[in-house]
Structures are given as C-alpha cells and as structure tokens.
PDB file of C-alpha atoms and ligand atoms in Angstrom:
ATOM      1  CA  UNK A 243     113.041 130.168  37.058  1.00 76.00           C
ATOM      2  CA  UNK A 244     116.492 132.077  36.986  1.00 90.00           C
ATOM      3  CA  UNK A 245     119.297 129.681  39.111  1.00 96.00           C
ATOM      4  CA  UNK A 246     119.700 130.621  42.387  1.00 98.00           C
ATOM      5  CA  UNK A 247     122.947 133.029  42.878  1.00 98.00           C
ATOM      6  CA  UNK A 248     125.873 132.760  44.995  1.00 98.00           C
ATOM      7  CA  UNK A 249     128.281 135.410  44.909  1.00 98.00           C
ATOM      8  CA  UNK A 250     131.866 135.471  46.540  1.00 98.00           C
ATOM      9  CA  UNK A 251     132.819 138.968  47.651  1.00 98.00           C
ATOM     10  CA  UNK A 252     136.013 139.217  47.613  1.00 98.00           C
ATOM     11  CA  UNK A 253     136.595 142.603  48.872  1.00 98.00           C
ATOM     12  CA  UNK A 254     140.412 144.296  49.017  1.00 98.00           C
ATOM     13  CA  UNK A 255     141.479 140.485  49.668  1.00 98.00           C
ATOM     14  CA  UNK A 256     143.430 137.965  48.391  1.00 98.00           C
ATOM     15  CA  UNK A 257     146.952 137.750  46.320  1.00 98.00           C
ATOM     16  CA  UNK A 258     147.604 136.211  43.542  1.00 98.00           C
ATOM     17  CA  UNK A 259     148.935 133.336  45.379  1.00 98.00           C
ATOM     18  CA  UNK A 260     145.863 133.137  47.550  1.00 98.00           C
ATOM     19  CA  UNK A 261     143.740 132.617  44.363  1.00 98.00           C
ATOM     20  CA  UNK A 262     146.253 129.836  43.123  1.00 98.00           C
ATOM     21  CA  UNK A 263     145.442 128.180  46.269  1.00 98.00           C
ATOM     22  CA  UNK A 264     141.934 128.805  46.526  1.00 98.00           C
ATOM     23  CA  UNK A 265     140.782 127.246  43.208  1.00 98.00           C
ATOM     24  CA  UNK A 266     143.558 124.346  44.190  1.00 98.00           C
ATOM     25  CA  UNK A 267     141.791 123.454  47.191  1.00 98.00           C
ATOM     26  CA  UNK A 268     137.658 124.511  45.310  1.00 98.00           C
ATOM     27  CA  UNK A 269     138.314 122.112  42.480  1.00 95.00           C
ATOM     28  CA  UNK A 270     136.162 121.483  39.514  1.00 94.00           C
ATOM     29  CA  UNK A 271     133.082 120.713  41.140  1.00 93.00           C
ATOM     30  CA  UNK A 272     130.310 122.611  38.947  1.00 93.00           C
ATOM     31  CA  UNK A 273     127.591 123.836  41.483  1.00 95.00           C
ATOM     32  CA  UNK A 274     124.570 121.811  42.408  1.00 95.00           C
ATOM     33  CA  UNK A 275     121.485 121.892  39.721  1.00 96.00           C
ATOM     34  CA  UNK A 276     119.576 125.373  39.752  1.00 97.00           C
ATOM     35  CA  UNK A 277     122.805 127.267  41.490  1.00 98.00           C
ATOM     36  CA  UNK A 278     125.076 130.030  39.718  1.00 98.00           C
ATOM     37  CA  UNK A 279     128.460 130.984  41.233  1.00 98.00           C
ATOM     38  CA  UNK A 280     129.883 134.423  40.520  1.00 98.00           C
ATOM     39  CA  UNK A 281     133.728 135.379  42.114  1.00 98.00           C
ATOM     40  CA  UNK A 282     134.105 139.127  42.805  1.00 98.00           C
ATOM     41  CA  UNK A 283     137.668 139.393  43.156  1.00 98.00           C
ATOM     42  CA  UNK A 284     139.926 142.839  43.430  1.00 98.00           C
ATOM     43  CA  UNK A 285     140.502 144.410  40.046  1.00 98.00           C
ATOM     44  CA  UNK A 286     143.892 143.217  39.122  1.00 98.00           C
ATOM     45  CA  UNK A 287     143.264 139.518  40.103  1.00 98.00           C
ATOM     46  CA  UNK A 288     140.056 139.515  37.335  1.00 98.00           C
ATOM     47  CA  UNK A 289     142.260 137.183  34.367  1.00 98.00           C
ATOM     48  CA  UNK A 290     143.893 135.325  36.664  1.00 98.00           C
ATOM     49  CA  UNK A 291     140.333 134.086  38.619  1.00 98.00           C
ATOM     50  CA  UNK A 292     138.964 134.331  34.919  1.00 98.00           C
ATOM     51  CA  UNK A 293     141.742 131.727  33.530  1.00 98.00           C
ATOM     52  CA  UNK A 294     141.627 129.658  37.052  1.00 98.00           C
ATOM     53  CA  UNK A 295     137.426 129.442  38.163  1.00 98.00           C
ATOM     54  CA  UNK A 296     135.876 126.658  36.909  1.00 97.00           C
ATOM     55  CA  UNK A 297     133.731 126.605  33.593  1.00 95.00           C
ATOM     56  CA  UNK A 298     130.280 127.687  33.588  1.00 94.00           C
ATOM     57  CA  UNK A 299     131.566 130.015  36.956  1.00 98.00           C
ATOM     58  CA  UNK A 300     130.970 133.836  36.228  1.00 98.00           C
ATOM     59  CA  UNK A 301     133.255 136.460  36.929  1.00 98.00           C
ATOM     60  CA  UNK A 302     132.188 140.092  38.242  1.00 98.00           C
ATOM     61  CA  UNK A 303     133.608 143.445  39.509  1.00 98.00           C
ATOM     62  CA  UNK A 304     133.485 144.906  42.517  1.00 98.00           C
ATOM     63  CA  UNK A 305     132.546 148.641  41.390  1.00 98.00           C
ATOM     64  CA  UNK A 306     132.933 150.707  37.835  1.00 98.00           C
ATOM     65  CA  UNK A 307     132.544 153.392  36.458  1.00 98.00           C
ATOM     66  CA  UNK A 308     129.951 155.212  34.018  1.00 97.00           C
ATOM     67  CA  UNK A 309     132.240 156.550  31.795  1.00 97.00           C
ATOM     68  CA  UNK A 310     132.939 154.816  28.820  1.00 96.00           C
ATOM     69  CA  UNK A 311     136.642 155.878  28.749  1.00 97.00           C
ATOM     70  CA  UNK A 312     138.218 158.559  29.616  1.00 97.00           C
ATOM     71  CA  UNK A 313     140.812 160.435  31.673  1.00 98.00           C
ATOM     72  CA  UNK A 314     139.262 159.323  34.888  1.00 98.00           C
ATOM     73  CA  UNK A 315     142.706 158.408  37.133  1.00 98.00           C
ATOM     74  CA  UNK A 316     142.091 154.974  39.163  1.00 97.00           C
ATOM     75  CA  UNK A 317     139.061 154.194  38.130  1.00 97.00           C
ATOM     76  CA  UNK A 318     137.663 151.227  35.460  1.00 98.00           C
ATOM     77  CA  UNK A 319     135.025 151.209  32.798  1.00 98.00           C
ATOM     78  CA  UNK A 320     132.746 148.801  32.131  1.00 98.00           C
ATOM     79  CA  UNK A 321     133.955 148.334  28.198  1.00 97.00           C
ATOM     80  CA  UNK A 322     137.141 147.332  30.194  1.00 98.00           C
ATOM     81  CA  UNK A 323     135.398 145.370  32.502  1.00 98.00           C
ATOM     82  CA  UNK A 324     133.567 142.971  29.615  1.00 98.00           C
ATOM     83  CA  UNK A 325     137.214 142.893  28.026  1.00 98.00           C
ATOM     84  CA  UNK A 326     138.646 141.262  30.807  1.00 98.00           C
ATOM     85  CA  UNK A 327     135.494 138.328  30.845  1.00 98.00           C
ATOM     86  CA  UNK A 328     133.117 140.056  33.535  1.00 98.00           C
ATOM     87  CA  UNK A 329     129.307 139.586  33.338  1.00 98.00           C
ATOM     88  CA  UNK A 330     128.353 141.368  36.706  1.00 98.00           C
ATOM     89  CA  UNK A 331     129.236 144.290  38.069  1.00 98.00           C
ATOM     90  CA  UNK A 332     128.257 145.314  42.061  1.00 98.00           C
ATOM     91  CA  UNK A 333     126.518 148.450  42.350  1.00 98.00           C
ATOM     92  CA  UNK A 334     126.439 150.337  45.456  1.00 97.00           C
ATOM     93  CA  UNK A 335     127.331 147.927  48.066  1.00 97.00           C
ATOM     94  CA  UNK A 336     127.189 149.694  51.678  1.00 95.00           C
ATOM     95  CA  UNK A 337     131.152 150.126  51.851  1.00 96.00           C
ATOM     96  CA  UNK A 338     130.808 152.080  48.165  1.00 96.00           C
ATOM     97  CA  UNK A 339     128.059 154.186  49.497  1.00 96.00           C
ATOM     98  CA  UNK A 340     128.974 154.698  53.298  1.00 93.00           C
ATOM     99  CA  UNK A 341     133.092 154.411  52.933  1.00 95.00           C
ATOM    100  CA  UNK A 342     133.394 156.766  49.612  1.00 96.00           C
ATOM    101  CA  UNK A 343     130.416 158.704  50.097  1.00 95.00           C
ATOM    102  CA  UNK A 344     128.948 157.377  46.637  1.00 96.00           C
ATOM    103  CA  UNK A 345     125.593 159.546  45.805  1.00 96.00           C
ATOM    104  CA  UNK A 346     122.025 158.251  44.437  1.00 96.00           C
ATOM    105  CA  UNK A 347     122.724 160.033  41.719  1.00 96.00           C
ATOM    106  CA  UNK A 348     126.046 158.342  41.166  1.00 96.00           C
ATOM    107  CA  UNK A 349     125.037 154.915  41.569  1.00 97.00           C
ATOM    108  CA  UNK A 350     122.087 155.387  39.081  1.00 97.00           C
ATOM    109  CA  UNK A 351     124.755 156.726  36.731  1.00 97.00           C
ATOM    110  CA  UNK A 352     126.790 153.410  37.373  1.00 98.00           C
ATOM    111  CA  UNK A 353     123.859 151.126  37.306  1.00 98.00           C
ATOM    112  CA  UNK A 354     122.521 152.437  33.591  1.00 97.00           C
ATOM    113  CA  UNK A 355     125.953 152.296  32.086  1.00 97.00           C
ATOM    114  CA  UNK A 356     126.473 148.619  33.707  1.00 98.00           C
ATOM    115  CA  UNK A 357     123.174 147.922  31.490  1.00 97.00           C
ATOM    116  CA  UNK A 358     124.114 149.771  28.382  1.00 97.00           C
ATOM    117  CA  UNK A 359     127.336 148.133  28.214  1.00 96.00           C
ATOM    118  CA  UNK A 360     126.309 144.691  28.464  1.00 96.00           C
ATOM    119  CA  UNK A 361     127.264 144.197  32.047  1.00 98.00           C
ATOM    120  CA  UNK A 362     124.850 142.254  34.694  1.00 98.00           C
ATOM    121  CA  UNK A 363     124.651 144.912  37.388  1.00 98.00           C
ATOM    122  CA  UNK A 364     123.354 143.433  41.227  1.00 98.00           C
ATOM    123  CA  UNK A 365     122.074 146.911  42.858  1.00 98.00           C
ATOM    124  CA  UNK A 366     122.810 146.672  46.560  1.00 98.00           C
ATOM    125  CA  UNK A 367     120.554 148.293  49.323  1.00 98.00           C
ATOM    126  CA  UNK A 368     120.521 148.047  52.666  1.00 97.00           C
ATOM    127  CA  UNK A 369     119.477 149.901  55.772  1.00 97.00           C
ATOM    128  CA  UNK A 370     121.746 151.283  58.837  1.00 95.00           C
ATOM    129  CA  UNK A 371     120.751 149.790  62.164  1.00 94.00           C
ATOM    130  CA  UNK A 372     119.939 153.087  63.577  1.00 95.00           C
ATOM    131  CA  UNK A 373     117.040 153.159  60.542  1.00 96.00           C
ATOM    132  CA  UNK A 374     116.175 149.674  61.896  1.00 95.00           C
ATOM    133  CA  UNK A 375     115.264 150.677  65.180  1.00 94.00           C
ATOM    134  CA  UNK A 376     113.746 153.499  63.919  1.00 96.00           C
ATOM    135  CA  UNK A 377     111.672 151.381  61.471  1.00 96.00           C
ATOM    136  CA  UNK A 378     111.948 152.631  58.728  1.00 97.00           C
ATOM    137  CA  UNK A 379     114.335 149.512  56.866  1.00 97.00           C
ATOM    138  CA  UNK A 380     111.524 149.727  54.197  1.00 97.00           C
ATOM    139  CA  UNK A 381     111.589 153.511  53.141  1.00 98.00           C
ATOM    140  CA  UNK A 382     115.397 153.189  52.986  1.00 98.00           C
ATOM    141  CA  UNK A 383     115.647 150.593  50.889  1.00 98.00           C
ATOM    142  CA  UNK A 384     112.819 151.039  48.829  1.00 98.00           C
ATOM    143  CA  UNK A 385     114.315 154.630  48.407  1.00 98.00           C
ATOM    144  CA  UNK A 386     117.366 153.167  47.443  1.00 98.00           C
ATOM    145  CA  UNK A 387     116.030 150.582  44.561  1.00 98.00           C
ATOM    146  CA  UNK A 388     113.630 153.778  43.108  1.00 98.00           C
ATOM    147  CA  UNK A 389     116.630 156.006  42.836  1.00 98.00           C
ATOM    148  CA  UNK A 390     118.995 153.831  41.804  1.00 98.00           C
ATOM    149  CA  UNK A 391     116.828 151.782  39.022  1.00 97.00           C
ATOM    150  CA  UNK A 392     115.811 155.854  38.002  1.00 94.00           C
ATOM    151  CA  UNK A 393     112.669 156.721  36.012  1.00 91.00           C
ATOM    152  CA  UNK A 394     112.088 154.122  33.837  1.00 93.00           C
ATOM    153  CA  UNK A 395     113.193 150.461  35.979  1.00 96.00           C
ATOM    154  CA  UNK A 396     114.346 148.003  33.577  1.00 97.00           C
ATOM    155  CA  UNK A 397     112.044 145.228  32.331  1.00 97.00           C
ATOM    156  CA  UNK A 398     115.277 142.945  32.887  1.00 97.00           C
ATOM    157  CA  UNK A 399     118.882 142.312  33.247  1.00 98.00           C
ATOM    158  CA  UNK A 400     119.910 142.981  36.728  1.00 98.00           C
ATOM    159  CA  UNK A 401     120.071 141.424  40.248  1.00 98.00           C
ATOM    160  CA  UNK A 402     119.512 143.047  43.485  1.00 98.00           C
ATOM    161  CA  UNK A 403     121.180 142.348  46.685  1.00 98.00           C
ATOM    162  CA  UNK A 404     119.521 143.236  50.400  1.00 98.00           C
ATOM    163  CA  UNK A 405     122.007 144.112  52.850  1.00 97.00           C
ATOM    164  CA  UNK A 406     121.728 145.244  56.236  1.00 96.00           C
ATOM    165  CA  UNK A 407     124.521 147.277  57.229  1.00 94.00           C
ATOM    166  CA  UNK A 408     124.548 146.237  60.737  1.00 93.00           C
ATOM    167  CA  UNK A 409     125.078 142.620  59.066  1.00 93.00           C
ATOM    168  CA  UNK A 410     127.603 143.187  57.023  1.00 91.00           C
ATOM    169  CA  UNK A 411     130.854 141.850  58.293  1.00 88.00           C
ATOM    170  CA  UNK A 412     129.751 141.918  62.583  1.00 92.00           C
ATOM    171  CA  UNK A 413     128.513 138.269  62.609  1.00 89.00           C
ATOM    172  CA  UNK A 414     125.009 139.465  63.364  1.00 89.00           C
ATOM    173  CA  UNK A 415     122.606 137.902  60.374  1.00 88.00           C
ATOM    174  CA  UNK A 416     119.392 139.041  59.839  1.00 89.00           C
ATOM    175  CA  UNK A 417     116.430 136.642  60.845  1.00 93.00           C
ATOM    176  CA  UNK A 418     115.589 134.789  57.926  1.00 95.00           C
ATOM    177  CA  UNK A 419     111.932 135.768  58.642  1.00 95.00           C
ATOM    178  CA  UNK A 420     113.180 139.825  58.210  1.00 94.00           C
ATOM    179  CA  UNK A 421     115.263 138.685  55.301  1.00 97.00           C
ATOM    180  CA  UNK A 422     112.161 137.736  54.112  1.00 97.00           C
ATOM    181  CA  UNK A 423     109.779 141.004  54.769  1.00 97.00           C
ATOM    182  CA  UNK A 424     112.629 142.915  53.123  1.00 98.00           C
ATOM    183  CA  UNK A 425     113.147 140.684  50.106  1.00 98.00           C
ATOM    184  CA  UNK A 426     108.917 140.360  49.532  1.00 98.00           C
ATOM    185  CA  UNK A 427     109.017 144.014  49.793  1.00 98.00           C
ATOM    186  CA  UNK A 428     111.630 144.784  46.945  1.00 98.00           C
ATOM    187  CA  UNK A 429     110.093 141.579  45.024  1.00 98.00           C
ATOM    188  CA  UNK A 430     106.227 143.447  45.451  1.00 98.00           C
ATOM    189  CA  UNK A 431     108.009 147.245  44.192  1.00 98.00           C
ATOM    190  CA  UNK A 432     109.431 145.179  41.174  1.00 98.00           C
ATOM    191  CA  UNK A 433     106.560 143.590  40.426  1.00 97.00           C
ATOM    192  CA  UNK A 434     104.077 146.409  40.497  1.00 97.00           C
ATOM    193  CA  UNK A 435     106.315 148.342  38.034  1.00 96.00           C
ATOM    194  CA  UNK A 436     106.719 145.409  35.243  1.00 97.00           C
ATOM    195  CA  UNK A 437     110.499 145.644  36.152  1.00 97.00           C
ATOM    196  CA  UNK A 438     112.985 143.240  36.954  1.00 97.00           C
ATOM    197  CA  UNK A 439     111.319 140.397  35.693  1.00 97.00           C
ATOM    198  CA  UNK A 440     114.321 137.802  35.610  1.00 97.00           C
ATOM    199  CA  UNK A 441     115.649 139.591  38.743  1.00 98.00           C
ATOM    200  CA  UNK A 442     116.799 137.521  41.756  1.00 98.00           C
ATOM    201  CA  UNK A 443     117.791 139.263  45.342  1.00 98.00           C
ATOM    202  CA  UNK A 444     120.162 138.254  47.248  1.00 98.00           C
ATOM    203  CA  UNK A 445     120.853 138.403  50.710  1.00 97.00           C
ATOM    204  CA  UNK A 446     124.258 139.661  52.193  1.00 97.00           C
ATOM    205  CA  UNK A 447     125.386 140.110  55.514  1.00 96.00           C
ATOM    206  CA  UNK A 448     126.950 137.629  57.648  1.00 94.00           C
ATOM    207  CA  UNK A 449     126.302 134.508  55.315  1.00 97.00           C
ATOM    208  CA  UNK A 450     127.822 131.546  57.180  1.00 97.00           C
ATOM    209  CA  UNK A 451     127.541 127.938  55.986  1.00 97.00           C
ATOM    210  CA  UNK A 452     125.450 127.531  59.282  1.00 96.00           C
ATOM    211  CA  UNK A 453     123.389 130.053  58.204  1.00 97.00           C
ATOM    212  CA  UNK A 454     123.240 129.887  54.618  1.00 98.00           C
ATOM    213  CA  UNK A 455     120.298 126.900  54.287  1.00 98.00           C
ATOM    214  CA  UNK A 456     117.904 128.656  56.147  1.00 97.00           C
ATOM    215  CA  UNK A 457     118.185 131.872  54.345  1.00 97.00           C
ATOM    216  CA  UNK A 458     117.749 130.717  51.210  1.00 97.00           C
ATOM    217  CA  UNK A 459     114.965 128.317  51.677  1.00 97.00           C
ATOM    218  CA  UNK A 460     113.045 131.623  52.159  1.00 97.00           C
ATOM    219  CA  UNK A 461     110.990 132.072  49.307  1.00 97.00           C
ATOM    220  CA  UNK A 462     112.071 135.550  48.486  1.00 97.00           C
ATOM    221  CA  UNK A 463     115.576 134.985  48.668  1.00 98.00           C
ATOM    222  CA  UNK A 464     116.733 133.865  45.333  1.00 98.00           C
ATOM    223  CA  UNK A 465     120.763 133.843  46.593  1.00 98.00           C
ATOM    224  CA  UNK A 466     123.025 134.449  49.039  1.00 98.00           C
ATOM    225  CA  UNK A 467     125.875 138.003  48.742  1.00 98.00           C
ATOM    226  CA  UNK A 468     129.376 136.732  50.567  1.00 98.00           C
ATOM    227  CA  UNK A 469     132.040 138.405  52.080  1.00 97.00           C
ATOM    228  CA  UNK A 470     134.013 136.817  54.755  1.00 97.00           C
ATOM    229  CA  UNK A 471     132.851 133.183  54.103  1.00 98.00           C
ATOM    230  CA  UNK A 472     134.160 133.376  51.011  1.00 98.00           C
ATOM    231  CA  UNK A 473     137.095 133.636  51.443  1.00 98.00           C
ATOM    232  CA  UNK A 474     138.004 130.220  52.381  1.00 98.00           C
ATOM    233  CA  UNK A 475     137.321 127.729  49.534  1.00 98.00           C
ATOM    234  CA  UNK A 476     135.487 125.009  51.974  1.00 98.00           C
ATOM    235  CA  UNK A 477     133.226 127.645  53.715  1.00 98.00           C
ATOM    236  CA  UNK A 478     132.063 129.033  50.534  1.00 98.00           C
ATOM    237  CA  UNK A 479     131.821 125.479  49.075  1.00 98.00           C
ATOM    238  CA  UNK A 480     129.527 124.790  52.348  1.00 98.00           C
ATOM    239  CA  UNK A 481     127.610 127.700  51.285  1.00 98.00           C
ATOM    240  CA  UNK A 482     127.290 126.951  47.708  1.00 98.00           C
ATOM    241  CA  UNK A 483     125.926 123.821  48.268  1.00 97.00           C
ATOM    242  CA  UNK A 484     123.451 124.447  51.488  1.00 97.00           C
ATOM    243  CA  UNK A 485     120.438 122.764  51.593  1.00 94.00           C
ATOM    244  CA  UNK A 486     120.551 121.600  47.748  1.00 92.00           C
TER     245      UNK A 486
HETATM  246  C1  PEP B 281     129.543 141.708  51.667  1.00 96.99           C
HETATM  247  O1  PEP B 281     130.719 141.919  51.460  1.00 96.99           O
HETATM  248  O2  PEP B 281     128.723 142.074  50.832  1.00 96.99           O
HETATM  249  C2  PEP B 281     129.153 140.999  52.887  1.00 96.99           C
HETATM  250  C3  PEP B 281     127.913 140.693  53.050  1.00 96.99           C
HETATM  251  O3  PEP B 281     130.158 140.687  53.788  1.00 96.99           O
HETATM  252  P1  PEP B 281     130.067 139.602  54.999  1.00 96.99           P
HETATM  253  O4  PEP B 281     129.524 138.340  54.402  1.00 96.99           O
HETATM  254  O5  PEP B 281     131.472 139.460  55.460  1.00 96.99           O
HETATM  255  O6  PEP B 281     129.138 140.173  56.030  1.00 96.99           O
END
C-alpha cells in the first residue's frame, strides 16, 4: 500500500522570507506513519524549500515542459527540474488548463516526458460546475485521464489528482461521498486497463483541516491536493496529520 499523499500547492505564493518562516514555525516533525508530504513551491524558491523541508519531505514543480532543452523562453524542463531535487511534477491542474489555455494534446506531451525523465507526474482532472449540473463530471474527467495518460496508460509511476473546479479556491468542498464516486470511477478506468497500479488520487479543492479527515477516510481517496491551507504551516500541519 503506497503512503497516503499530501501535497502543498503553493501556487504564485510565497517569498523567500515566507519559506524561512514557514519551515521555522513546521519544524522537523516527519509525518505520521503511512503519510508522504510533497511542497510545490514557485520555481525559483525550489533549492531553497529543497535545502530547508524536512528529510524524507519531497519536493515537486508546479508545471514543465516536454522539451528536453531548448530555446523555449520562460519555460523549465524536466532534466532541470530533477537537477534542482524534484520528484513530482503537476500536470494539468485547472488554472494550467483553464488560465493558459493548455491543450489535451499538450498535457499528454508534458505528462510522457515527466515519465521519461524520471519525474513523478500527478495528472490533474477535474470538471467545471456547469458540467456538474449538467452531469456529466464523469465523461469530463474520464476524458481527461484517457487523453492525457494517451494510448498506452502506464503500468506505474504517476499520481492523479481529482479536482472540481468549482472547488478549487471558493471554499465550496465536494461531499466526501462525490469525492468518492469520482475517485472509484478513475480508480475502476485504471484498473480495467492494468495501469496505474501504484497510483494514488488525490483530492483538491477546498481542503481545510476541518475538512481534511473526512475526505480521506474515503476509501478511494488515497491523499489530499492543497492550495490555500497550505499556506500557513499550522493549517497544513492540521491537514497532514487529520485523522491519523
Ligand atoms: C489547488 O491549488 O490545487 C487547490 C485545490 O487549491 P485550494 O485548496 O485553495 O482550493
């Protein structure tokens, strides 16, 4: 059984005196028996959260890019990437795909080079609320793991992560019992392809330490995507620890 996975998103936040003071106030704590914790900081604070995190804490990226170098202006390769200590890479969270228009095609691109490379990639998906009420959350996001795991899913090596865009940064959290549908869903697609067999998925959206208990003792939900929450060292710590 892979540990459970708890991701800090960090987003376009933080300075580098922000992160001083953030592992200040986290400490040295390792996280409770069966749980992984992985910082997603902005590009240019990667070494110093590398040098600063705790031991046995993993470091990832927020995006990359599929290239293996390159005159590509802004953007960051995975080769890079591993250089600077990262063993997971986001692909395709909802602000990637909906903010900077980021194709299926694109983000199946990303995903395979993450692989190749030697990079943990966590394939987001998530459904707008208009495709809730609509109902069709499954088609979307079942869409969205077929095109971006392409023709041949890996047998391993990669996370997923559902999130709801209507979740994501409003406050609103899915129901744990949704959470759940969704997650079974994506676990039953994996499983009837042979793919993703150490694969956990995640939850995003509005993870709150009042929340974040519940949602993981869904059996489905093997860990919890966070953006706001994690911000602040004893929220996420709250988080981290939830119902262990
Ligand atoms: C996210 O950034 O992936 C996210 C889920 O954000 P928040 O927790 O703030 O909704």
């Amino acid at each position: 059984m892979e540990p459970l996975l708890i991701a800090a998103n960090w987003k376009m936040y933080m300075t580098t005196r922000e992160v001083r003071e953030f592992f200040r106030q986290w400490g040295n704590d390792p996280p409770p028996p069966g749980r992984e914790v992985v910082f997603f900081p902005p590009f240019p604070l990667l070494p110093l959260v590398r040098d600063l995190m705790p031991k046995g804490s993993a470091l990832g990226a927020q995006n990359s890019h599929e290239a293996h170098e390159g005159a590509f202006t802004g953007e960051v390769s995975c080769r890079l990437l591993r250089d600077v200590g990262c063993s997971y890479v986001l692909v395709g969270h909802s602000e990637r795909r909906h903010l900077f228009g980021e194709s299926e095609e694109r983000l199946a691109g990303k995903f395979r080079a993450a692989l190749a490379r030697g990079l943990r990639p966590i394939l987001c998906v998530g459904e707008t609320l208009a495709q809730r009420q609509e109902g069709h959350t499954l088609d979307v996001v079942l869409g969205q793991l077929a095109a971006g795991l392409g023709e041949e899913p890996p047998v391993k090596g990669f996370d997923l992560a559902y999130e709801p865009v209507w979740a994501i940064g409003t406050g609103q959290v899915a129901r744990s019992e949704d959470a759940e549908s969704v997650h079974e869903a994506l676990c039953a697609w994996l499983r009837g392809r042979g793919a993703g067999t150490d694969a956990r998925i995640l939850y995003g959206g509005s993870v709150k330490p009042g929340n974040a208990a519940e949602l993981l003792a869904q059996p489905s939900v093997h860990g919890l995507l966070v953006g706001g929450a994690s911000l602040d060292p004893l929220s996420f710590r709250a988080i981290l620890t939830a119902g262990a």
